[in-house]
């Protein structure tokens, strides 16, 4: 009877693992110099008792300074995120980091591709 229960437990654990892994995605590997945005973990003290619904969920851009073990990164501020003369540097885990999206660089690359190919753009 114990062996039957152990087999049933293993089978149920395998099913639970498959369910969990179905919605799991692989972590993004960052390298030094990459721009990232960081999930907001704390809120301003003057916001106590006020709605945080419309506050931005991410800060950024920050730059990856150093890659540590166990999916940890040292991030530092950029000229856009620097406040005063004090530099920001912190260790952040992979689950709080997301890639920084820069739409201007994508648009400029697309513009140069269309101009270089000799095709005329219909957008004016």
CSV table of N, CA and C in Angstrom, one decimal:
chain,number,residue,atom,x,y,z
A,1,UNK,N,0.8,-1.2,0.0
A,1,UNK,CA,0.0,0.0,0.0
A,1,UNK,C,0.9,1.3,0.0
A,2,UNK,N,2.0,1.3,0.7
A,2,UNK,CA,2.9,2.4,0.8
A,2,UNK,C,3.5,2.7,-0.6
A,3,UNK,N,3.9,1.6,-1.3
A,3,UNK,CA,4.5,1.8,-2.6
A,3,UNK,C,3.5,2.4,-3.6
A,4,UNK,N,2.2,2.0,-3.5
A,4,UNK,CA,1.2,2.5,-4.4
A,4,UNK,C,1.0,4.0,-4.1
A,5,UNK,N,1.0,4.4,-2.9
A,5,UNK,CA,0.8,5.8,-2.5
A,5,UNK,C,2.0,6.6,-3.0
A,6,UNK,N,3.2,6.0,-2.8
A,6,UNK,CA,4.5,6.7,-3.3
A,6,UNK,C,4.4,6.9,-4.8
A,7,UNK,N,4.0,5.9,-5.6
A,7,UNK,CA,3.9,6.0,-7.0
A,7,UNK,C,2.8,7.1,-7.4
A,8,UNK,N,1.7,7.1,-6.7
A,8,UNK,CA,0.7,8.1,-7.0
A,8,UNK,C,1.2,9.5,-6.7
A,9,UNK,N,1.9,9.7,-5.6
A,9,UNK,CA,2.5,11.0,-5.3
A,9,UNK,C,3.5,11.4,-6.4
A,10,UNK,N,4.3,10.5,-6.8
A,10,UNK,CA,5.3,10.9,-7.9
A,10,UNK,C,4.6,11.3,-9.2
A,11,UNK,N,3.5,10.5,-9.5
A,11,UNK,CA,2.7,10.8,-10.7
A,11,UNK,C,2.1,12.2,-10.6
A,12,UNK,N,1.5,12.5,-9.5
A,12,UNK,CA,0.9,13.8,-9.2
A,12,UNK,C,1.9,15.0,-9.3
A,13,UNK,N,3.1,14.7,-8.7
A,13,UNK,CA,4.1,15.7,-8.7
A,13,UNK,C,4.6,16.0,-10.1
A,14,UNK,N,4.7,15.0,-10.9
A,14,UNK,CA,5.1,15.2,-12.3
A,14,UNK,C,4.0,16.0,-13.1
A,15,UNK,N,2.8,15.7,-12.8
A,15,UNK,CA,1.7,16.5,-13.5
A,15,UNK,C,1.7,17.9,-13.0
A,16,UNK,N,1.9,18.2,-11.8
A,16,UNK,CA,2.0,19.6,-11.2
A,16,UNK,C,3.2,20.3,-11.8
A,17,UNK,N,4.4,19.6,-12.0
A,17,UNK,CA,5.6,20.2,-12.6
A,17,UNK,C,5.3,20.6,-14.0
A,18,UNK,N,4.6,19.7,-14.8
A,18,UNK,CA,4.3,20.0,-16.2
A,18,UNK,C,3.4,21.2,-16.3
A,19,UNK,N,2.4,21.3,-15.4
A,19,UNK,CA,1.5,22.5,-15.4
A,19,UNK,C,2.3,23.7,-15.1
A,20,UNK,N,3.1,23.7,-14.1
A,20,UNK,CA,3.9,24.9,-13.7
A,20,UNK,C,4.8,25.3,-14.8
A,21,UNK,N,5.5,24.4,-15.5
A,21,UNK,CA,6.5,24.7,-16.5
A,21,UNK,C,5.9,25.2,-17.8
A,22,UNK,N,4.6,24.9,-18.0
A,22,UNK,CA,3.9,25.2,-19.2
A,22,UNK,C,3.8,26.8,-19.4
A,23,UNK,N,3.7,27.5,-18.3
A,23,UNK,CA,3.6,28.9,-18.3
A,23,UNK,C,4.9,29.6,-17.9
A,24,UNK,N,5.9,28.9,-17.7
A,24,UNK,CA,7.2,29.5,-17.3
A,24,UNK,C,8.0,29.8,-18.5
A,25,UNK,N,8.7,30.9,-18.5
A,25,UNK,CA,9.5,31.3,-19.6
A,25,UNK,C,11.0,31.3,-19.2
A,26,UNK,N,11.9,31.2,-20.1
A,26,UNK,CA,13.3,31.2,-19.8
A,26,UNK,C,13.7,32.6,-19.4
A,27,UNK,N,14.7,32.7,-18.5
A,27,UNK,CA,15.1,34.0,-18.1
A,27,UNK,C,16.0,34.6,-19.2
A,28,UNK,N,15.9,35.9,-19.3
A,28,UNK,CA,16.7,36.7,-20.3
A,28,UNK,C,18.1,36.8,-19.7
A,29,UNK,N,19.1,36.5,-20.4
A,29,UNK,CA,20.5,36.7,-20.0
A,29,UNK,C,21.0,38.0,-20.4
A,30,UNK,N,21.5,38.8,-19.5
A,30,UNK,CA,22.0,40.2,-19.8
A,30,UNK,C,23.5,40.1,-19.7
A,31,UNK,N,24.1,41.0,-20.4
A,31,UNK,CA,25.6,41.2,-20.3
A,31,UNK,C,25.9,42.6,-19.9
A,32,UNK,N,27.1,42.8,-19.5
A,32,UNK,CA,27.6,44.1,-19.1
A,32,UNK,C,27.3,45.2,-20.1
A,33,UNK,N,26.8,46.3,-19.7
A,33,UNK,CA,26.5,47.4,-20.6
A,33,UNK,C,25.1,47.4,-21.2
A,34,UNK,N,24.3,46.4,-21.0
A,34,UNK,CA,22.9,46.4,-21.4
A,34,UNK,C,22.1,47.4,-20.6
A,35,UNK,N,21.1,48.0,-21.3
A,35,UNK,CA,20.2,48.9,-20.6
A,35,UNK,C,18.9,48.1,-20.2
A,36,UNK,N,18.5,48.3,-18.9
A,36,UNK,CA,17.4,47.6,-18.4
A,36,UNK,C,16.5,48.5,-17.6
A,37,UNK,N,15.3,48.1,-17.3
A,37,UNK,CA,14.4,48.8,-16.4
A,37,UNK,C,14.1,47.9,-15.2
A,38,UNK,N,13.9,48.5,-14.1
A,38,UNK,CA,13.8,47.8,-12.8
A,38,UNK,C,12.4,48.0,-12.3
A,39,UNK,N,11.9,46.9,-11.8
A,39,UNK,CA,10.5,46.9,-11.2
A,39,UNK,C,10.6,47.7,-9.9
A,40,UNK,N,9.6,48.5,-9.7
A,40,UNK,CA,9.5,49.4,-8.5
A,40,UNK,C,9.2,48.5,-7.3
A,41,UNK,N,10.0,48.5,-6.3
A,41,UNK,CA,9.8,47.7,-5.1
A,41,UNK,C,9.3,48.4,-3.9
A,42,UNK,N,9.6,49.7,-3.9
A,42,UNK,CA,9.1,50.6,-2.8
A,42,UNK,C,8.4,51.8,-3.3
A,43,UNK,N,7.6,52.4,-2.6
A,43,UNK,CA,6.9,53.6,-3.0
A,43,UNK,C,7.3,54.8,-2.1
A,44,UNK,N,7.1,56.0,-2.5
A,44,UNK,CA,7.5,57.2,-1.8
A,44,UNK,C,6.7,57.2,-0.5
A,45,UNK,N,7.3,57.8,0.6
A,45,UNK,CA,6.6,57.9,1.9
A,45,UNK,C,5.5,58.9,1.8
A,46,UNK,N,5.5,59.9,0.9
A,46,UNK,CA,4.5,60.8,0.9
A,46,UNK,C,3.2,60.3,0.1
A,47,UNK,N,3.3,59.0,-0.4
A,47,UNK,CA,2.2,58.4,-1.1
A,47,UNK,C,1.4,57.5,-0.2
A,48,UNK,N,1.7,57.4,1.1
A,48,UNK,CA,1.0,56.6,2.1
A,48,UNK,C,-0.5,57.0,2.1
A,49,UNK,N,-1.4,56.1,1.9
A,49,UNK,CA,-2.8,56.4,2.0
A,49,UNK,C,-3.3,56.8,0.7
A,50,UNK,N,-2.5,57.0,-0.4
A,50,UNK,CA,-2.9,57.5,-1.7
A,50,UNK,C,-2.8,56.3,-2.7
A,51,UNK,N,-3.6,56.3,-3.7
A,51,UNK,CA,-3.6,55.3,-4.7
A,51,UNK,C,-2.3,55.2,-5.4
A,52,UNK,N,-1.8,54.0,-5.6
A,52,UNK,CA,-0.6,53.7,-6.3
A,52,UNK,C,-0.9,53.1,-7.7
A,53,UNK,N,-2.1,53.1,-8.1
A,53,UNK,CA,-2.6,52.4,-9.3
A,53,UNK,C,-1.9,53.1,-10.6
A,54,UNK,N,-1.8,54.4,-10.6
A,54,UNK,CA,-1.3,55.0,-11.8
A,54,UNK,C,0.1,55.4,-11.7
A,55,UNK,N,0.8,54.9,-10.7
A,55,UNK,CA,2.3,55.2,-10.6
A,55,UNK,C,3.0,54.2,-11.5
A,56,UNK,N,4.1,54.7,-12.1
A,56,UNK,CA,4.9,53.8,-13.0
A,56,UNK,C,5.4,52.5,-12.2
A,57,UNK,N,5.3,51.4,-12.9
A,57,UNK,CA,5.7,50.1,-12.2
A,57,UNK,C,7.2,49.9,-12.4
A,58,UNK,N,7.9,50.6,-13.3
A,58,UNK,CA,9.3,50.4,-13.5
A,58,UNK,C,10.1,51.7,-13.5
A,59,UNK,N,11.3,51.6,-13.1
A,59,UNK,CA,12.3,52.7,-13.2
A,59,UNK,C,13.3,52.4,-14.3
A,60,UNK,N,13.8,53.4,-14.9
A,60,UNK,CA,14.9,53.1,-15.9
A,60,UNK,C,15.2,54.3,-16.7
A,61,UNK,N,16.1,54.2,-17.6
A,61,UNK,CA,17.0,53.0,-17.9
A,61,UNK,C,18.1,53.0,-16.9
A,62,UNK,N,18.5,51.8,-16.6
A,62,UNK,CA,19.8,51.5,-15.8
A,62,UNK,C,20.7,50.7,-16.6
A,63,UNK,N,22.0,50.7,-16.3
A,63,UNK,CA,22.9,49.9,-17.1
A,63,UNK,C,23.5,48.8,-16.2
A,64,UNK,N,23.6,47.6,-16.8
A,64,UNK,CA,24.2,46.5,-16.1
A,64,UNK,C,25.7,46.7,-16.0
A,65,UNK,N,26.2,46.8,-14.8
A,65,UNK,CA,27.6,47.1,-14.5
A,65,UNK,C,28.4,45.8,-14.4
A,66,UNK,N,27.8,44.8,-13.7
A,66,UNK,CA,28.5,43.5,-13.4
A,66,UNK,C,27.5,42.4,-13.3
A,67,UNK,N,27.9,41.2,-13.9
A,67,UNK,CA,27.1,40.0,-13.8
A,67,UNK,C,27.6,39.2,-12.6
A,68,UNK,N,26.7,38.9,-11.7
A,68,UNK,CA,27.0,38.1,-10.5
A,68,UNK,C,26.5,36.7,-10.7
A,69,UNK,N,26.8,35.8,-9.8
A,69,UNK,CA,26.2,34.4,-9.8
A,69,UNK,C,24.8,34.4,-9.3
A,70,UNK,N,24.1,33.3,-9.6
A,70,UNK,CA,22.8,33.0,-9.2
A,70,UNK,C,21.8,34.1,-9.7
A,71,UNK,N,21.9,34.5,-11.0
A,71,UNK,CA,21.0,35.4,-11.6
A,71,UNK,C,20.8,36.7,-10.9
A,72,UNK,N,21.9,37.3,-10.5
A,72,UNK,CA,22.0,38.6,-9.9
A,72,UNK,C,22.9,39.5,-10.7
A,73,UNK,N,22.5,40.8,-10.7
A,73,UNK,CA,23.2,41.8,-11.5
A,73,UNK,C,23.5,43.0,-10.7
A,74,UNK,N,24.6,43.7,-10.9
A,74,UNK,CA,24.9,45.0,-10.3
A,74,UNK,C,24.4,46.0,-11.4
A,75,UNK,N,23.5,46.9,-11.0
A,75,UNK,CA,23.0,47.9,-12.0
A,75,UNK,C,23.4,49.3,-11.4
A,76,UNK,N,23.6,50.2,-12.4
A,76,UNK,CA,24.0,51.5,-12.0
A,76,UNK,C,23.2,52.5,-12.8
A,77,UNK,N,23.1,53.7,-12.4
A,77,UNK,CA,22.3,54.7,-13.1
A,77,UNK,C,23.0,55.2,-14.4
A,78,UNK,N,22.2,55.8,-15.2
A,78,UNK,CA,22.6,56.5,-16.4
A,78,UNK,C,22.4,58.0,-16.3
A,79,UNK,N,22.9,58.8,-17.2
A,79,UNK,CA,22.6,60.2,-17.0
A,79,UNK,C,21.1,60.6,-17.0
A,80,UNK,N,20.3,59.8,-17.6
A,80,UNK,CA,18.8,60.0,-17.5
A,80,UNK,C,18.2,59.8,-16.2
A,81,UNK,N,18.8,58.8,-15.4
A,81,UNK,CA,18.2,58.4,-14.1
A,81,UNK,C,19.0,59.0,-12.9
A,82,UNK,N,20.1,59.7,-13.1
A,82,UNK,CA,20.9,60.2,-12.0
A,82,UNK,C,20.2,61.4,-11.4
A,83,UNK,N,20.1,61.3,-10.1
A,83,UNK,CA,19.5,62.4,-9.3
A,83,UNK,C,20.6,63.1,-8.5
A,84,UNK,N,21.0,64.3,-8.9
A,84,UNK,CA,22.0,65.0,-8.2
A,84,UNK,C,23.4,64.4,-8.5
A,85,UNK,N,24.3,64.6,-7.6
A,85,UNK,CA,25.7,64.1,-7.8
A,85,UNK,C,25.9,62.7,-7.3
A,86,UNK,N,25.0,62.2,-6.6
A,86,UNK,CA,25.1,60.8,-6.0
A,86,UNK,C,24.8,59.8,-7.0
A,87,UNK,N,25.7,58.8,-7.2
A,87,UNK,CA,25.5,57.7,-8.1
A,87,UNK,C,24.7,56.6,-7.5
A,88,UNK,N,23.9,55.9,-8.3
A,88,UNK,CA,23.1,54.8,-7.8
A,88,UNK,C,23.7,53.5,-8.3
A,89,UNK,N,23.9,52.6,-7.4
A,89,UNK,CA,24.4,51.3,-7.7
A,89,UNK,C,23.7,50.3,-6.8
A,90,UNK,N,23.2,49.1,-7.3
A,90,UNK,CA,22.5,48.2,-6.5
A,90,UNK,C,22.5,46.8,-7.1
A,91,UNK,N,22.4,45.8,-6.3
A,91,UNK,CA,22.3,44.4,-6.8
A,91,UNK,C,20.8,44.1,-6.9
A,92,UNK,N,20.5,43.6,-8.1
A,92,UNK,CA,19.1,43.3,-8.4
A,92,UNK,C,19.0,41.8,-8.9
A,93,UNK,N,17.9,41.1,-8.6
A,93,UNK,CA,17.7,39.8,-9.1
A,93,UNK,C,17.0,39.8,-10.4
A,94,UNK,N,17.1,38.7,-11.1
A,94,UNK,CA,16.7,38.6,-12.5
A,94,UNK,C,15.2,38.8,-12.6
A,95,UNK,N,14.4,38.5,-11.6
A,95,UNK,CA,12.9,38.6,-11.6
A,95,UNK,C,12.5,40.0,-11.5
A,96,UNK,N,13.3,41.0,-11.2
A,96,UNK,CA,13.0,42.4,-11.1
A,96,UNK,C,13.5,43.2,-12.2
A,97,UNK,N,14.2,42.5,-13.2
A,97,UNK,CA,14.8,43.3,-14.3
A,97,UNK,C,14.1,42.9,-15.6
A,98,UNK,N,13.9,43.9,-16.4
A,98,UNK,CA,13.3,43.7,-17.7
A,98,UNK,C,14.1,44.5,-18.8
A,99,UNK,N,14.1,44.1,-20.0
A,99,UNK,CA,14.9,44.8,-21.0
A,99,UNK,C,14.3,46.2,-21.2
A,100,UNK,N,15.2,47.1,-21.5
A,100,UNK,CA,14.8,48.5,-21.8
A,100,UNK,C,14.5,48.6,-23.3
A,101,UNK,N,13.3,49.1,-23.6
A,101,UNK,CA,13.0,49.2,-25.0
A,101,UNK,C,13.2,50.6,-25.5
A,102,UNK,N,13.9,50.7,-26.5
A,102,UNK,CA,14.2,52.0,-27.1
A,102,UNK,C,13.6,52.1,-28.5
A,103,UNK,N,12.4,52.7,-28.6
A,103,UNK,CA,11.7,52.7,-29.9
A,103,UNK,C,12.4,53.6,-30.9
A,104,UNK,N,13.1,54.6,-30.5
A,104,UNK,CA,13.7,55.5,-31.4
A,104,UNK,C,14.8,54.8,-32.2
A,105,UNK,N,15.6,53.9,-31.6
A,105,UNK,CA,16.6,53.3,-32.3
A,105,UNK,C,16.0,52.3,-33.4
A,106,UNK,N,14.9,51.7,-33.1
A,106,UNK,CA,14.3,50.8,-34.0
A,106,UNK,C,13.7,51.6,-35.2
A,107,UNK,N,13.1,52.7,-34.9
A,107,UNK,CA,12.6,53.5,-36.0
A,107,UNK,C,13.7,54.1,-36.9
A,108,UNK,N,14.8,54.5,-36.3
A,108,UNK,CA,15.9,55.1,-37.1
A,108,UNK,C,16.5,54.0,-37.9
A,109,UNK,N,16.6,52.8,-37.4
A,109,UNK,CA,17.2,51.7,-38.2
A,109,UNK,C,16.3,51.4,-39.4
A,110,UNK,N,14.9,51.4,-39.2
A,110,UNK,CA,14.0,51.1,-40.3
A,110,UNK,C,14.0,52.3,-41.3
A,111,UNK,N,14.2,53.5,-40.9
A,111,UNK,CA,14.3,54.6,-41.8
A,111,UNK,C,15.5,54.5,-42.7
A,112,UNK,N,16.6,54.2,-42.1
A,112,UNK,CA,17.9,54.0,-42.9
A,112,UNK,C,17.8,52.9,-43.9
A,113,UNK,N,17.1,51.8,-43.5
A,113,UNK,CA,16.9,50.6,-44.4
A,113,UNK,C,16.1,51.0,-45.6
A,114,UNK,N,15.0,51.7,-45.4
A,114,UNK,CA,14.1,52.1,-46.5
A,114,UNK,C,14.8,53.1,-47.4
A,115,UNK,N,15.6,54.0,-46.9
A,115,UNK,CA,16.2,55.0,-47.7
A,115,UNK,C,17.4,54.4,-48.5
A,116,UNK,N,18.1,53.4,-47.9
A,116,UNK,CA,19.2,52.8,-48.6
A,116,UNK,C,18.7,51.8,-49.6
A,117,UNK,N,17.6,51.3,-49.5
A,117,UNK,CA,17.1,50.3,-50.5
A,117,UNK,C,16.6,50.9,-51.8
A,118,UNK,N,16.4,52.3,-51.8
A,118,UNK,CA,16.0,53.0,-53.0
A,118,UNK,C,14.5,53.0,-53.1
A,119,UNK,N,13.7,52.4,-52.2
A,119,UNK,CA,12.3,52.5,-52.2
A,119,UNK,C,11.8,53.8,-51.6
A,120,UNK,N,10.7,54.3,-52.2
A,120,UNK,CA,10.1,55.5,-51.7
A,120,UNK,C,9.1,55.2,-50.7
A,121,UNK,N,9.1,56.0,-49.6
A,121,UNK,CA,8.1,55.8,-48.6
A,121,UNK,C,6.8,56.5,-48.9
A,122,UNK,N,5.7,55.8,-48.6
A,122,UNK,CA,4.4,56.4,-48.8
A,122,UNK,C,4.0,57.3,-47.6
A,123,UNK,N,4.7,57.2,-46.5
A,123,UNK,CA,4.4,58.0,-45.3
A,123,UNK,C,5.1,59.4,-45.5
A,124,UNK,N,4.3,60.4,-45.6
A,124,UNK,CA,4.8,61.8,-45.7
A,124,UNK,C,3.9,62.7,-44.9
